[in-house]
């Protein structure tokens, strides 16, 4: 059974750093792209970026570039989303999700997202 | 940056047909994907590559594309279809993905 299990909720202060995780199981972790999606309280979905754990090829949305870092450790089938200096506006629910097999190699414009983690709630407040 | 535009809300009675639109300049050259999200749950893919339905998704869900607009159609709407629906696609160069703002489907 394919599963993406995310790390637990976090409460941080502005300016602090944070790294949240997403562990994949039940499939070949290095063969599928993993994306991160943000959902601010009561708002819609925002695509942040995507990584291919097989070679760590990473792409970012324009709004996320420079604000977060996406990485992966294929030895433990885990993808990460990290911040070096959190802001109150980073308060949101963060999902990791797997790009499905209809995606075409490194063309990140293709493929649906078929499995999702349970979400990690990040709260940034002084 | 690139944007996809959806109506904030659509309301239909049970058994009727719901149509949710999504507009974007790059849609003629990029596939669209549709996700359903119910309160407190992760999104679920309901349509991929404009009009393909993943296994396990009811046949009443369908997708279509015409120029810069794609449409999710739910025929014979049921109470369980009440949810937020998001379209997703890519910018014209295929560099990154974006979601539409979401449409809240209310079943009256």
mmCIF file of C-alpha atoms in Angstrom, chain B:
data_model
loop_
_atom_site.group_PDB
_atom_site.id
_atom_site.type_symbol
_atom_site.label_atom_id
_atom_site.label_comp_id
_atom_site.label_asym_id
_atom_site.label_seq_id
_atom_site.Cartn_x
_atom_site.Cartn_y
_atom_site.Cartn_z
ATOM 1 C CA UNK B 1 3.205 34.639 -12.269
ATOM 2 C CA UNK B 2 0.650 32.449 -14.007
ATOM 3 C CA UNK B 3 -2.910 32.220 -12.687
ATOM 4 C CA UNK B 4 -5.921 29.977 -13.201
ATOM 5 C CA UNK B 5 -9.358 31.474 -12.600
ATOM 6 C CA UNK B 6 -12.331 29.581 -11.169
ATOM 7 C CA UNK B 7 -15.736 30.784 -9.966
ATOM 8 C CA UNK B 8 -15.809 30.922 -6.156
ATOM 9 C CA UNK B 9 -19.017 28.935 -5.876
ATOM 10 C CA UNK B 10 -21.480 26.780 -7.795
ATOM 11 C CA UNK B 11 -24.793 25.511 -6.451
ATOM 12 C CA UNK B 12 -26.964 22.734 -7.843
ATOM 13 C CA UNK B 13 -29.807 20.524 -6.683
ATOM 14 C CA UNK B 14 -29.324 16.757 -6.333
ATOM 15 C CA UNK B 15 -29.574 14.970 -9.662
ATOM 16 C CA UNK B 16 -28.728 18.061 -11.683
ATOM 17 C CA UNK B 17 -25.512 18.722 -13.594
ATOM 18 C CA UNK B 18 -22.776 20.886 -12.130
ATOM 19 C CA UNK B 19 -20.220 22.575 -14.359
ATOM 20 C CA UNK B 20 -17.112 24.196 -12.912
ATOM 21 C CA UNK B 21 -14.907 26.215 -15.212
ATOM 22 C CA UNK B 22 -11.222 27.085 -15.060
ATOM 23 C CA UNK B 23 -9.587 29.669 -17.298
ATOM 24 C CA UNK B 24 -5.941 30.260 -18.070
ATOM 25 C CA UNK B 25 -3.893 31.484 -21.005
ATOM 26 C CA UNK B 26 -1.684 28.393 -21.147
ATOM 27 C CA UNK B 27 -4.500 25.852 -21.051
ATOM 28 C CA UNK B 28 -4.446 25.304 -24.830
ATOM 29 C CA UNK B 29 -0.966 23.821 -24.474
ATOM 30 C CA UNK B 30 -0.923 22.401 -20.930
ATOM 31 C CA UNK B 31 -3.034 19.610 -19.499
ATOM 32 C CA UNK B 32 -5.513 20.324 -16.735
ATOM 33 C CA UNK B 33 -6.107 18.263 -13.637
ATOM 34 C CA UNK B 34 -8.994 18.448 -11.188
ATOM 35 C CA UNK B 35 -9.006 17.715 -7.465
ATOM 36 C CA UNK B 36 -11.831 17.319 -4.981
ATOM 37 C CA UNK B 37 -11.242 18.334 -1.367
ATOM 38 C CA UNK B 38 -13.707 17.727 1.429
ATOM 39 C CA UNK B 39 -13.379 19.475 4.810
ATOM 40 C CA UNK B 40 -10.519 18.131 6.887
ATOM 41 C CA UNK B 41 -9.296 15.825 4.142
ATOM 42 C CA UNK B 42 -6.471 15.791 1.630
ATOM 43 C CA UNK B 43 -7.332 16.460 -2.002
ATOM 44 C CA UNK B 44 -8.327 13.626 -4.329
ATOM 45 C CA UNK B 45 -7.522 13.567 -8.055
ATOM 46 C CA UNK B 46 -10.769 13.222 -10.028
ATOM 47 C CA UNK B 47 -9.679 14.126 -13.582
ATOM 48 C CA UNK B 48 -6.248 14.062 -15.229
ATOM 49 C CA UNK B 49 -4.987 15.115 -18.663
ATOM 50 C CA UNK B 50 -8.095 17.254 -19.273
ATOM 51 C CA UNK B 51 -10.612 14.418 -19.527
ATOM 52 C CA UNK B 52 -9.248 11.145 -18.133
ATOM 53 C CA UNK B 53 -10.769 9.637 -15.013
ATOM 54 C CA UNK B 54 -8.597 7.752 -12.487
ATOM 55 C CA UNK B 55 -9.733 4.332 -11.432
ATOM 56 C CA UNK B 56 -12.238 4.459 -8.630
ATOM 57 C CA UNK B 57 -13.667 7.840 -9.625
ATOM 58 C CA UNK B 58 -17.378 7.643 -10.510
ATOM 59 C CA UNK B 59 -18.360 7.999 -14.162
ATOM 60 C CA UNK B 60 -20.462 11.063 -13.352
ATOM 61 C CA UNK B 61 -17.211 13.039 -13.207
ATOM 62 C CA UNK B 62 -15.929 14.195 -16.596
ATOM 63 C CA UNK B 63 -13.655 16.871 -17.990
ATOM 64 C CA UNK B 64 -13.450 18.841 -21.192
ATOM 65 C CA UNK B 65 -11.311 21.522 -22.757
ATOM 66 C CA UNK B 66 -11.962 24.349 -25.183
ATOM 67 C CA UNK B 67 -9.347 26.962 -25.864
ATOM 68 C CA UNK B 68 -8.338 28.771 -22.686
ATOM 69 C CA UNK B 69 -11.083 27.162 -20.591
ATOM 70 C CA UNK B 70 -11.405 23.702 -19.106
ATOM 71 C CA UNK B 71 -14.560 22.407 -17.477
ATOM 72 C CA UNK B 72 -15.268 19.807 -14.808
ATOM 73 C CA UNK B 73 -18.747 18.371 -15.227
ATOM 74 C CA UNK B 74 -20.516 16.357 -12.549
ATOM 75 C CA UNK B 75 -23.639 14.687 -13.913
ATOM 76 C CA UNK B 76 -26.374 13.596 -11.561
ATOM 77 C CA UNK B 77 -24.847 15.393 -8.603
ATOM 78 C CA UNK B 78 -25.115 13.613 -5.263
ATOM 79 C CA UNK B 79 -24.958 15.060 -1.777
ATOM 80 C CA UNK B 80 -21.543 13.435 -1.285
ATOM 81 C CA UNK B 81 -20.134 15.556 -4.128
ATOM 82 C CA UNK B 82 -20.366 18.691 -2.010
ATOM 83 C CA UNK B 83 -16.749 19.812 -1.707
ATOM 84 C CA UNK B 84 -14.160 22.284 -2.915
ATOM 85 C CA UNK B 85 -12.836 21.638 -6.415
ATOM 86 C CA UNK B 86 -9.491 22.846 -7.713
ATOM 87 C CA UNK B 87 -8.120 22.862 -11.221
ATOM 88 C CA UNK B 88 -4.386 22.540 -11.702
ATOM 89 C CA UNK B 89 -2.139 23.072 -14.669
ATOM 90 C CA UNK B 90 1.264 24.445 -15.618
ATOM 91 C CA UNK B 91 2.625 27.722 -16.894
ATOM 92 C CA UNK B 92 3.247 28.039 -20.624
ATOM 93 C CA UNK B 93 6.866 26.884 -20.382
ATOM 94 C CA UNK B 94 5.970 23.904 -18.198
ATOM 95 C CA UNK B 95 8.318 25.066 -15.456
ATOM 96 C CA UNK B 96 5.933 24.922 -12.514
ATOM 97 C CA UNK B 97 2.379 23.971 -11.623
ATOM 98 C CA UNK B 98 -0.405 26.189 -10.322
ATOM 99 C CA UNK B 99 -3.807 25.642 -8.768
ATOM 100 C CA UNK B 100 -6.918 27.633 -9.454
ATOM 101 C CA UNK B 101 -8.472 29.478 -6.538
ATOM 102 C CA UNK B 102 -10.999 26.705 -5.946
ATOM 103 C CA UNK B 103 -14.763 26.416 -6.367
ATOM 104 C CA UNK B 104 -17.088 25.469 -3.555
ATOM 105 C CA UNK B 105 -19.780 23.149 -4.845
ATOM 106 C CA UNK B 106 -22.943 23.301 -2.787
ATOM 107 C CA UNK B 107 -25.621 20.642 -3.213
ATOM 108 C CA UNK B 108 -28.891 22.295 -2.300
#
